Amino acid sequence: MTTLLTRPSESPTATGADQAIETSGLTKFFGKQKVVDELALSVPTGSVFGFLGPNGSGKTTTIRMLLGLLTPDAGDVRLLGQPIPAASDEALPLIGALIDGPACYPWLSGRQNLWRFDASGPDSQRSTRKARIEEALGRVGLTAAGDKRFKAYSLGMRQRLGLANALLRPRQLLILDEPTNGMDPQGTREIRHLIRELAADGTTVFLSSHLLAEIEQVCTHLAVMSAGRLVAQGSLNELQAATSPVLRVDTDDVQAAEAILFASGLKTTTEASQITAVIGDVRPEDVCRRLVEGGVGVRRFVVERPSLEDTFVALTGEGFDVAQ
Amino acid sequence: MWRNELSTLFRRRRTQAILLTLMLVPIAITLVVRFAGGPEGGDGPSFLSQVTNNGVFAVLAGLTVTLPFFLPMAVAVVAGDTISGEAGLGTLRYLLTRPAGRGRLLASKGATVVVFCLAATAAVAGLVAGVILFPVGRITTLSGDSLPLVSGMLRISLAAFLIGVSLLGLAAIGVFISTITDVPVGAMAGTLAVFILIGVLDALPQTAAIHPWLLTNHWLSYSDLLRTHIQWGGVVRNIGLQGVYVLVFGAAAWARFTSKDILA
């Protein structure tokens, strides 16, 4: 499908670093408050990396430091193996970014906005610009709306134009902050599809999102921030393996079922007709047989890995209040 | 990149409206003088009464009328918007991660403001209106002699260019203020406030010691070009003073912008 975009291996400045993003001791203060605290991120090349954390945990500040918009108070950033901000001119053209929502000139059309951003860099590549703009608009489904002024765009269309800007050149790394914010379900699906396609082409995707189901579907790796610190980092499998599997039983006969589970040595919590228990060393086969022999009508009996949401809450705590 | 900067500025309705208004001023003056009669006794601005004698003076009359306030306001709007406007829209973060380069972006913004200052004073429409409505002929200098049309036109064009140059000091102040805030209206108002403050200081006899350093001090030197024997002293001092302002505030803007944390 693509000819001009996302062919990182053909790029003349391909670096072949095994970490697309690497930070060490990255620290940022706003006034006296430590917003990012000695962050050591490590994003493997070729991964789809989910960057999670509650509101105010320092995700966007981190992304702004990665891209050289903020100067860290301590620590280093390397993108594609190159130091930032020293080598920004070499590294940043290979990186597409959507930071803190899209931003464009309201009085220009979608096409003119992309033209403006593309023309503002040191390496103009003017001869291919028109074709690249059309291709990027096509990828995000904005070909027909490309000549409308940006101020007439809906939130989802603005988000799509922001993504098109991130896809204007062949990229080795995409840094996407909440890319599906404000999009309709079709749009969300298309973006998920697009991210998979880009990843299959070898582009590393660094994805920050609150939509845990979204992250769970596309990401291979994960980092979780809480109050400026990294509380977990690794592949999705590693992180979920760290939490134990749970048993969920759906039944109308809650009391009898609870008694049997308790007798089997399980600690249960019940919500309406669903009983949940950490399964631990107990064999689920035995529990199932006892329930049936005890005459309990079982509608659903399942042992599953905790969802990403369970993992997330376990790592960052239950509280609803913004931490800082 | 610079060309793109220009087209982004001049495609904006606000810029077009400012330029259109500036063009309407000389046309309005010409029409009023033509159909309502000019000030015979000569208590109006000196160039106004000359419009009836010679249409090309409409250009200078227009500039003389707009110089005290309208032109500085236009410059404050455009210069104050340079960096803070991008910050306000959020486009600054996308320009800088493109990467436009902070020094390069500031330089192309500065160059664009220079073009705007010159475009604002060009006011071609005034010339057109003047030529259409009044006889065109030899141009009478302030000294009372007359010059051939071509050399007179050259002098008037040079005077218009010098007025554009006169605005550069204020433009540099505007660009600097634009780097210290993310709110474009604040930067525009701040630039205008500085301009008004300068006007106040210029009017007070007690501050006579600093008058030679105020950026408006030599603003009227362009009229020296319209004497039979051009007096260059004021013109040169004006250019020098504007240059000093551009250097000082340009350097301040550079120092501020290249080290700034971009949170917008």
XYZ file of C-alpha atoms in Angstrom:
588
model
C 0.000 0.000 0.000
C 2.720 2.472 0.840
C 5.549 3.636 -1.294
C 6.806 6.800 0.343
C 6.052 6.225 3.987
C 7.397 3.919 6.638
C 10.321 2.274 4.970
C 12.790 2.844 7.780
C 15.315 0.345 6.468
C 15.782 2.394 3.287
C 16.425 5.581 5.188
C 19.987 6.809 4.681
C 20.461 7.749 8.321
C 19.115 4.510 9.805
C 21.029 4.014 12.999
C 20.336 0.417 13.926
C 20.381 1.237 17.653
C 18.667 -1.528 19.618
C 16.880 0.979 21.846
C 14.647 3.429 19.969
C 14.272 5.506 23.133
C 16.641 5.403 26.058
C 16.709 7.733 29.032
C 18.819 7.633 32.158
C 18.262 9.559 35.357
C 15.811 11.843 33.563
C 14.561 14.412 36.058
C 12.453 17.556 35.766
C 11.342 20.019 38.395
C 8.506 22.528 37.990
C 9.386 24.962 40.753
C 10.139 22.799 43.777
C 8.034 19.896 42.602
C 9.771 16.915 41.061
C 7.475 16.095 38.145
C 9.716 13.429 36.620
C 12.000 11.530 38.964
C 15.106 9.737 37.649
C 13.318 8.040 34.800
C 15.137 5.198 33.047
C 12.998 4.356 30.018
C 14.117 1.692 27.620
C 12.048 1.212 24.462
C 13.291 -1.656 22.258
C 13.499 -0.975 18.520
C 10.537 -2.529 16.711
C 8.278 -2.672 19.761
C 4.835 -1.164 20.207
C 5.393 0.408 23.575
C 2.498 1.428 25.799
C 3.203 4.330 28.163
C 0.662 4.362 30.967
C 0.032 6.398 34.049
C -2.733 8.280 35.848
C -3.382 11.959 35.037
C -0.554 14.113 36.358
C 1.940 11.267 36.611
C 4.435 13.026 34.319
C 3.817 11.298 30.962
C 3.476 14.406 28.803
C 6.389 16.127 30.575
C 8.488 13.048 29.767
C 7.409 13.109 26.111
C 8.260 16.824 25.883
C 11.719 16.130 27.276
C 12.205 13.264 24.808
C 11.536 15.646 21.928
C 13.695 18.485 23.224
C 10.819 20.854 24.056
C 11.768 20.871 27.737
C 15.307 20.889 29.081
C 15.787 18.157 31.712
C 17.191 19.257 35.089
C 19.234 16.064 35.116
C 19.718 12.950 32.985
C 20.105 12.127 29.302
C 17.837 11.278 26.393
C 18.851 9.211 23.376
C 16.453 8.794 20.464
C 17.440 6.254 17.790
C 20.844 6.149 19.447
C 21.424 9.910 19.119
C 21.665 12.380 22.005
C 18.805 14.893 22.340
C 18.832 17.875 22.058
C 22.405 17.883 20.658
C 21.518 15.771 17.591
C 17.906 16.971 17.171
C 18.479 17.978 13.545
C 19.556 14.425 12.642
C 17.162 12.403 14.841
C 13.885 14.341 14.828
C 13.186 14.127 11.048
C 13.032 10.337 11.532
C 10.475 10.695 14.315
C 6.776 11.477 13.941
C 5.019 12.885 16.958
C 1.548 13.714 18.218
C 2.021 15.614 21.472
C -0.756 16.668 23.810
C -3.358 16.754 21.039
C -3.195 18.173 17.504
C -2.492 21.881 16.854
C -2.833 23.632 13.505
C -3.466 27.038 11.941
C -7.262 27.530 11.947
C -7.179 29.794 8.879
C -5.349 27.250 6.707
C -6.810 24.095 5.165
C -5.698 20.615 6.197
C -3.419 20.364 3.161
C -1.934 23.840 3.725
C -1.262 22.980 7.374
C 0.665 19.845 6.422
C 2.545 21.841 3.770
C 3.474 24.449 6.357
C 4.805 21.913 8.872
C 6.694 19.917 6.269
C 8.285 23.062 4.813
C 9.474 24.319 8.192
C 12.301 21.802 8.655
C 15.947 21.825 7.604
C 15.584 18.999 5.026
C 12.827 20.222 2.764
C 12.392 17.303 0.258
C 10.155 19.609 -1.699
C 9.842 17.470 -4.830
C 8.040 14.673 -2.967
C 6.042 16.893 -0.621
C 2.761 16.953 -2.514
C 2.730 13.170 -2.942
C 3.672 12.607 0.704
C 0.888 14.929 1.890
C -1.695 13.123 -0.252
C -0.513 9.757 0.979
C -0.627 10.806 4.646
C -4.116 12.295 4.215
C -5.210 9.048 2.555
C -3.882 6.964 5.426
C -5.966 8.848 7.995
C -9.059 9.110 5.766
C -8.950 12.885 5.199
C -8.431 13.018 1.424
C -11.925 14.441 0.825
C -11.762 16.962 3.696
C -8.202 18.124 2.983
C -9.227 21.485 1.522
C -11.539 22.450 4.372
C -10.174 25.012 6.777
C -8.874 23.491 10.014
C -11.303 25.547 12.104
C -14.194 23.651 10.489
C -12.758 20.263 11.541
C -14.351 18.166 14.283
C -12.218 16.914 17.184
C -11.769 13.526 15.532
C -10.794 15.113 12.197
C -8.240 17.321 13.980
C -6.789 14.245 15.623
C -6.548 12.569 12.210
C -4.763 15.593 10.743
C -2.318 15.522 13.657
C -1.623 11.863 12.850
C -1.192 12.687 9.160
C 1.469 15.214 10.191
C 3.254 12.493 12.166
C 3.183 10.264 9.054
C 4.451 12.832 6.527
C 7.880 11.226 6.176
C 9.346 7.764 6.492
C 9.686 7.373 10.249
C 11.715 5.029 12.393
C 9.870 6.038 15.529
C 6.388 7.378 16.226
C 5.643 9.058 19.550
C 1.870 9.227 19.886
C 0.241 10.862 22.897
C -3.422 9.757 23.161
C -3.826 9.207 19.391
C -7.463 8.090 19.509
C -8.701 10.905 21.746
C -12.064 12.185 20.470
C -12.369 9.641 17.657
C -15.449 7.639 16.757
C -15.299 3.809 17.102
C -14.525 3.387 13.384
C -11.700 5.892 13.677
C -10.333 4.130 16.749
C -10.326 0.810 14.899
C -8.603 2.329 11.888
C -5.914 3.866 14.072
C -5.345 0.517 15.782
C -5.057 -1.084 12.360
C -2.688 1.675 11.226
C -0.453 1.218 14.277
C -0.237 -2.540 13.643
C 0.589 -1.899 9.992
C 3.321 0.605 10.867
C 4.751 -1.746 13.469
C 4.777 -4.577 10.927
C 6.846 -2.322 8.642
C 9.418 -2.033 11.419
C 8.489 1.364 12.875
C 8.803 1.571 16.644
C 5.606 2.998 18.141
C 5.618 4.715 21.532
C 1.989 5.073 22.562
C 0.684 6.930 25.561
C -2.950 6.272 26.390
C -5.480 5.929 29.168
C -7.485 3.431 27.144
C -6.120 0.259 28.680
C -8.104 -2.050 26.415
C -6.565 -0.206 23.479
C -3.029 -0.661 24.802
C -3.688 -4.311 25.606
C -4.701 -4.956 21.998
C -1.726 -3.416 20.226
C 1.223 -3.194 22.603
C 4.097 -5.620 22.988
C 5.794 -3.666 25.788
C 4.652 -1.452 28.594
C 5.847 1.103 31.093
C 3.736 2.450 33.939
C 4.390 5.814 35.575
C 3.065 6.952 38.908
C 3.842 10.295 40.568
C 6.839 10.934 38.314
C 8.448 7.536 38.790
C 8.522 4.435 36.648
C 6.740 1.721 38.652
C 6.952 -1.024 36.030
C 8.549 -1.619 32.641
C 8.823 -4.692 30.444
C 7.014 -6.816 27.902
C 3.257 -7.204 28.307
C 3.662 -10.895 29.147
C 6.278 -10.257 31.821
C 4.137 -7.654 33.541
C 0.951 -9.683 33.504
C 2.771 -12.789 34.681
C 3.797 -10.857 37.779
C 0.169 -10.827 38.919
C -1.523 -14.158 39.721
C -4.437 -15.564 37.726
C -7.969 -15.276 39.088
C -11.004 -17.566 39.074
C -14.376 -16.067 38.182
C -17.607 -17.995 38.811
C -21.081 -16.806 37.722
C -23.967 -18.428 39.597
C -27.411 -17.730 41.085
C -26.547 -19.854 44.097
C -23.970 -17.423 45.510
C -24.001 -18.513 49.158
C -23.565 -22.238 48.496
C -20.813 -21.511 45.948
C -18.972 -19.221 48.375
C -19.070 -21.922 51.051
C -17.593 -24.523 48.704
C -14.840 -22.138 47.487
C -14.019 -21.240 51.097
C -13.810 -24.919 52.002
C -11.367 -25.349 49.072
C -9.097 -22.740 50.677
C -9.943 -19.728 48.434
C -10.523 -16.150 49.566
C -13.521 -14.806 47.650
C -14.995 -11.434 46.775
C -18.540 -11.275 45.423
C -20.198 -8.716 43.186
C -23.872 -9.466 42.336
C -23.808 -12.979 40.874
C -20.054 -13.090 40.174
C -17.547 -14.536 42.629
C -13.848 -13.758 42.136
C -10.902 -15.414 43.875
C -7.153 -15.524 43.360
C -6.618 -19.165 42.390
C -3.085 -19.632 43.731
C -2.042 -23.295 44.074
C -5.569 -24.726 44.071
C -6.394 -26.805 40.958
C -9.388 -25.239 39.159
C -10.503 -28.729 37.999
C -11.043 -29.760 41.628
C -13.001 -26.617 42.461
C -15.229 -27.094 39.425
C -15.978 -30.746 40.352
C -16.857 -29.779 43.962
C -19.234 -27.041 42.794
C -21.077 -29.428 40.476
C -21.181 -32.205 43.106
C -22.458 -29.662 45.647
C -25.447 -29.017 43.360
C -24.482 -25.396 42.522
C -25.779 -24.233 39.128
C -22.653 -22.831 37.433
C -23.292 -20.482 34.499
C -19.693 -19.469 33.874
C -16.424 -20.807 35.245
C -13.218 -19.215 34.028
C -9.579 -18.863 35.082
C -7.950 -15.842 33.515
C -4.962 -13.543 33.626
C -5.920 -10.316 35.334
C -6.882 -7.619 32.830
C -4.486 -4.778 32.148
C -6.821 -2.625 34.190
C -6.317 -4.887 37.234
C -2.560 -4.755 36.680
C -2.629 -0.978 36.253
C -4.625 -0.391 39.421
C -2.406 -2.837 41.315
C 0.653 -0.840 40.227
C -0.650 2.713 40.630
C -3.166 2.390 43.472
C -6.940 2.778 43.659
C -7.256 6.492 44.448
C -9.201 8.735 42.093
C -7.455 11.958 43.155
C -4.727 13.301 40.914
C -1.441 12.574 42.666
C 0.384 15.838 41.915
C 10.921 27.839 5.294
C 10.936 31.625 5.163
C 8.669 31.767 2.128
C 6.273 29.460 3.893
C 6.350 31.738 6.943
C 5.414 34.685 4.719
C 2.542 32.926 3.023
C 1.186 31.753 6.396
C 1.220 35.348 7.661
C -0.276 36.941 4.556
C -2.963 34.254 4.129
C -4.332 35.234 7.494
C -7.479 37.379 7.364
C -6.218 39.589 10.165
C -3.058 40.508 8.239
C -5.087 41.169 5.114
C -7.498 43.368 7.061
C -4.649 45.434 8.548
C -3.053 45.987 5.138
C -6.383 46.782 3.530
C -7.153 49.365 6.213
C -3.723 50.928 5.756
C -4.353 51.152 2.019
C -7.733 52.755 2.591
C -6.236 55.633 4.604
C -4.516 57.418 1.686
C -7.514 56.716 -0.544
C -9.844 58.225 2.067
C -7.610 61.280 2.482
C -7.459 61.762 -1.260
C -11.227 61.465 -1.640
C -11.928 63.833 1.243
C -9.493 66.457 -0.009
C -10.733 66.091 -3.586
C -14.458 66.345 -2.922
C -14.675 68.322 0.327
C -11.845 70.715 -0.438
C -8.426 70.802 1.173
C -7.304 72.892 4.124
C -6.511 76.190 2.392
C -4.964 77.937 5.370
C -2.551 75.083 6.021
C -3.218 74.214 9.703
C -3.483 70.507 8.744
C -0.465 68.197 8.331
C 1.874 69.818 5.880
C 1.529 67.165 3.192
C -2.264 67.256 3.250
C -2.604 70.581 1.483
C -0.168 69.463 -1.185
C -2.352 66.543 -2.265
C -4.472 68.889 -4.387
C -1.410 70.189 -6.175
C 0.152 66.826 -6.762
C -1.458 63.391 -6.436
C 1.708 61.522 -5.487
C 1.658 63.339 -2.159
C -1.319 61.182 -1.167
C 1.212 58.483 -0.270
C 3.063 60.731 2.155
C -0.122 62.231 3.565
C -1.384 58.711 4.307
C 1.841 57.693 6.011
C 2.008 60.907 8.044
C -1.505 60.321 9.331
C -0.944 56.645 10.203
C 2.573 56.938 11.674
C 1.638 58.231 15.150
C -0.624 55.309 16.004
C -2.008 53.038 13.319
C 1.310 51.798 11.949
C 2.782 51.114 15.438
C -0.404 49.235 16.337
C -0.172 47.090 13.203
C 3.478 46.331 14.008
C 2.606 45.508 17.636
C -0.065 43.047 16.460
C 2.160 41.230 13.961
C 5.441 41.312 15.931
C 3.745 40.470 19.239
C 2.114 37.467 17.599
C 5.306 35.917 16.132
C 6.250 33.394 18.829
C 3.417 33.746 21.351
C 0.886 33.210 18.538
C 2.478 29.860 17.656
C 2.555 29.005 21.364
C -1.090 29.989 21.772
C -2.166 27.782 18.867
C 0.089 24.944 20.063
C 1.751 24.820 16.640
C 5.068 25.835 18.231
C 5.608 22.303 19.555
C 5.052 20.824 16.097
C 7.350 23.347 14.411
C 10.112 22.659 16.952
C 9.809 18.876 16.735
C 9.781 19.025 12.933
C 12.580 20.269 13.802
C 12.438 23.872 12.602
C 15.312 24.770 14.951
C 14.785 27.531 17.472
C 17.358 29.934 16.014
C 16.146 29.330 12.460
C 12.495 29.795 13.434
C 13.219 33.066 15.238
C 15.283 34.351 12.291
C 12.555 33.574 9.770
C 9.943 35.168 12.050
C 12.122 38.278 12.278
C 12.593 38.446 8.520
C 8.834 38.097 8.048
C 8.158 41.002 10.395
C 10.626 43.154 8.436
C 8.719 42.352 5.243
C 5.465 43.231 6.975
C 6.810 46.614 8.152
C 7.854 47.477 4.607
C 4.612 46.147 3.113
C 2.559 48.177 5.576
C 4.277 51.379 4.519
C 4.253 50.590 0.832
C 0.600 51.661 0.706
C 0.566 51.506 -3.059
C -3.134 52.172 -3.207
C -2.544 55.716 -2.019
C -0.362 56.389 -5.001
C -2.928 54.901 -7.331
C -5.737 57.009 -5.882
C -3.589 60.131 -5.891
C -2.568 59.701 -9.483
C -6.120 59.087 -10.627
C -7.791 61.983 -8.834
C -5.233 64.783 -9.004
C -2.923 66.239 -11.576
C 0.516 64.695 -11.564
C 3.442 66.893 -12.316
C 6.578 68.431 -10.924
C 6.866 67.933 -7.192
C 7.229 70.915 -4.924
C 9.791 70.375 -2.137
C 9.428 71.669 1.411
C 12.012 74.286 0.500
C 9.635 75.628 -2.123
C 11.508 74.568 -5.268
C 10.127 71.991 -7.639
C 11.564 68.648 -8.738
C 10.894 66.616 -11.878
C 8.245 63.946 -11.340
C 10.600 60.937 -11.547
C 13.152 62.146 -9.022
C 10.345 63.376 -6.784
C 8.695 59.958 -6.939
C 11.995 58.324 -6.065
C 12.319 60.532 -3.027
C 8.780 59.779 -1.893
C 9.391 56.038 -2.301
C 12.592 56.364 -0.283
C 10.683 58.269 2.414
C 8.075 55.472 2.567
C 10.895 52.903 2.829
C 12.474 54.886 5.679
C 9.186 54.947 7.570
C 9.142 51.159 7.228
C 12.680 51.050 8.641
C 11.586 53.358 11.491
C 9.198 50.636 12.639
C 11.897 47.980 13.006
C 12.962 48.984 16.540
C 9.398 48.605 17.799
C 9.086 45.333 15.859
C 12.181 43.964 17.655
C 10.654 44.883 21.025
C 7.453 43.096 19.938
C 9.316 39.929 18.951
C 11.171 39.919 22.263
C 7.967 40.324 24.293
C 6.470 37.569 22.153
C 9.106 35.122 23.403
C 8.268 35.693 27.086
C 4.563 34.855 27.015
C 2.297 32.184 25.526
C -0.625 34.621 25.265
C -0.508 36.543 21.964
C -2.910 39.288 23.081
C -0.642 39.938 26.064
C 2.392 40.316 23.825
C 0.544 42.685 21.476
C -0.769 44.816 24.348
C 2.656 44.792 25.994
C 4.342 46.027 22.826
C 1.767 48.773 22.453
C 2.192 49.724 26.111
C 5.950 50.097 25.589
C 5.251 52.296 22.572
C 2.862 54.507 24.552
C 5.381 54.750 27.389
C 8.012 55.911 24.904
C 5.560 58.535 23.646
C 4.992 59.784 27.214
C 8.731 59.953 27.937
C 9.238 61.796 24.660
C 6.641 64.395 25.643
C 8.127 65.166 29.076
C 10.782 67.899 29.106
C 12.210 66.431 32.335
C 13.404 63.334 30.450
C 15.218 65.351 27.787
C 18.451 63.510 28.616
C 17.132 60.227 27.232
C 15.199 61.691 24.307
C 17.990 60.967 21.772
C 17.723 57.267 22.675
C 13.951 56.908 22.360
C 13.108 54.924 19.244
C 10.601 57.500 18.009
C 13.093 60.372 18.300
C 14.047 60.536 14.622
C 10.779 59.214 13.207
C 10.024 62.445 11.348
C 13.451 62.535 9.697
C 11.917 61.165 6.485
C 10.642 64.665 5.698
C 14.284 65.761 5.233
C 14.256 63.779 2.008
C 11.743 66.197 0.559
C 13.922 69.269 0.871
C 15.658 70.498 -2.254
C 19.014 69.611 -0.715
C 18.470 66.395 1.210
C 19.695 66.537 4.813
C 20.943 63.074 5.657
C 21.889 63.588 9.342
C 18.507 62.706 10.891
C 17.935 59.857 8.453
C 21.286 58.243 9.284
C 20.782 58.704 13.028
C 17.313 57.127 12.706
C 18.652 54.070 10.868
C 21.471 53.721 13.409
C 19.110 53.959 16.367
C 16.686 51.404 14.878
C 19.702 49.142 14.289
C 20.680 49.401 17.959
C 17.146 48.457 19.061
C 17.045 45.528 16.616
C 20.408 44.225 17.875
C 19.610 44.579 21.583
C 16.077 43.177 21.521
C 16.899 40.631 18.817
C 19.685 39.268 21.034
C 17.385 39.266 24.060
C 14.714 37.384 22.083
C 17.311 34.869 20.886
C 18.667 34.309 24.410
C 15.167 33.840 25.783
C 13.723 31.657 23.015
C 16.645 29.264 22.575
C 16.658 28.353 26.278
C 12.920 28.394 26.926
C 10.900 25.409 28.164
C 8.056 24.896 25.673
C 4.946 24.014 27.659
C 2.359 25.253 25.166
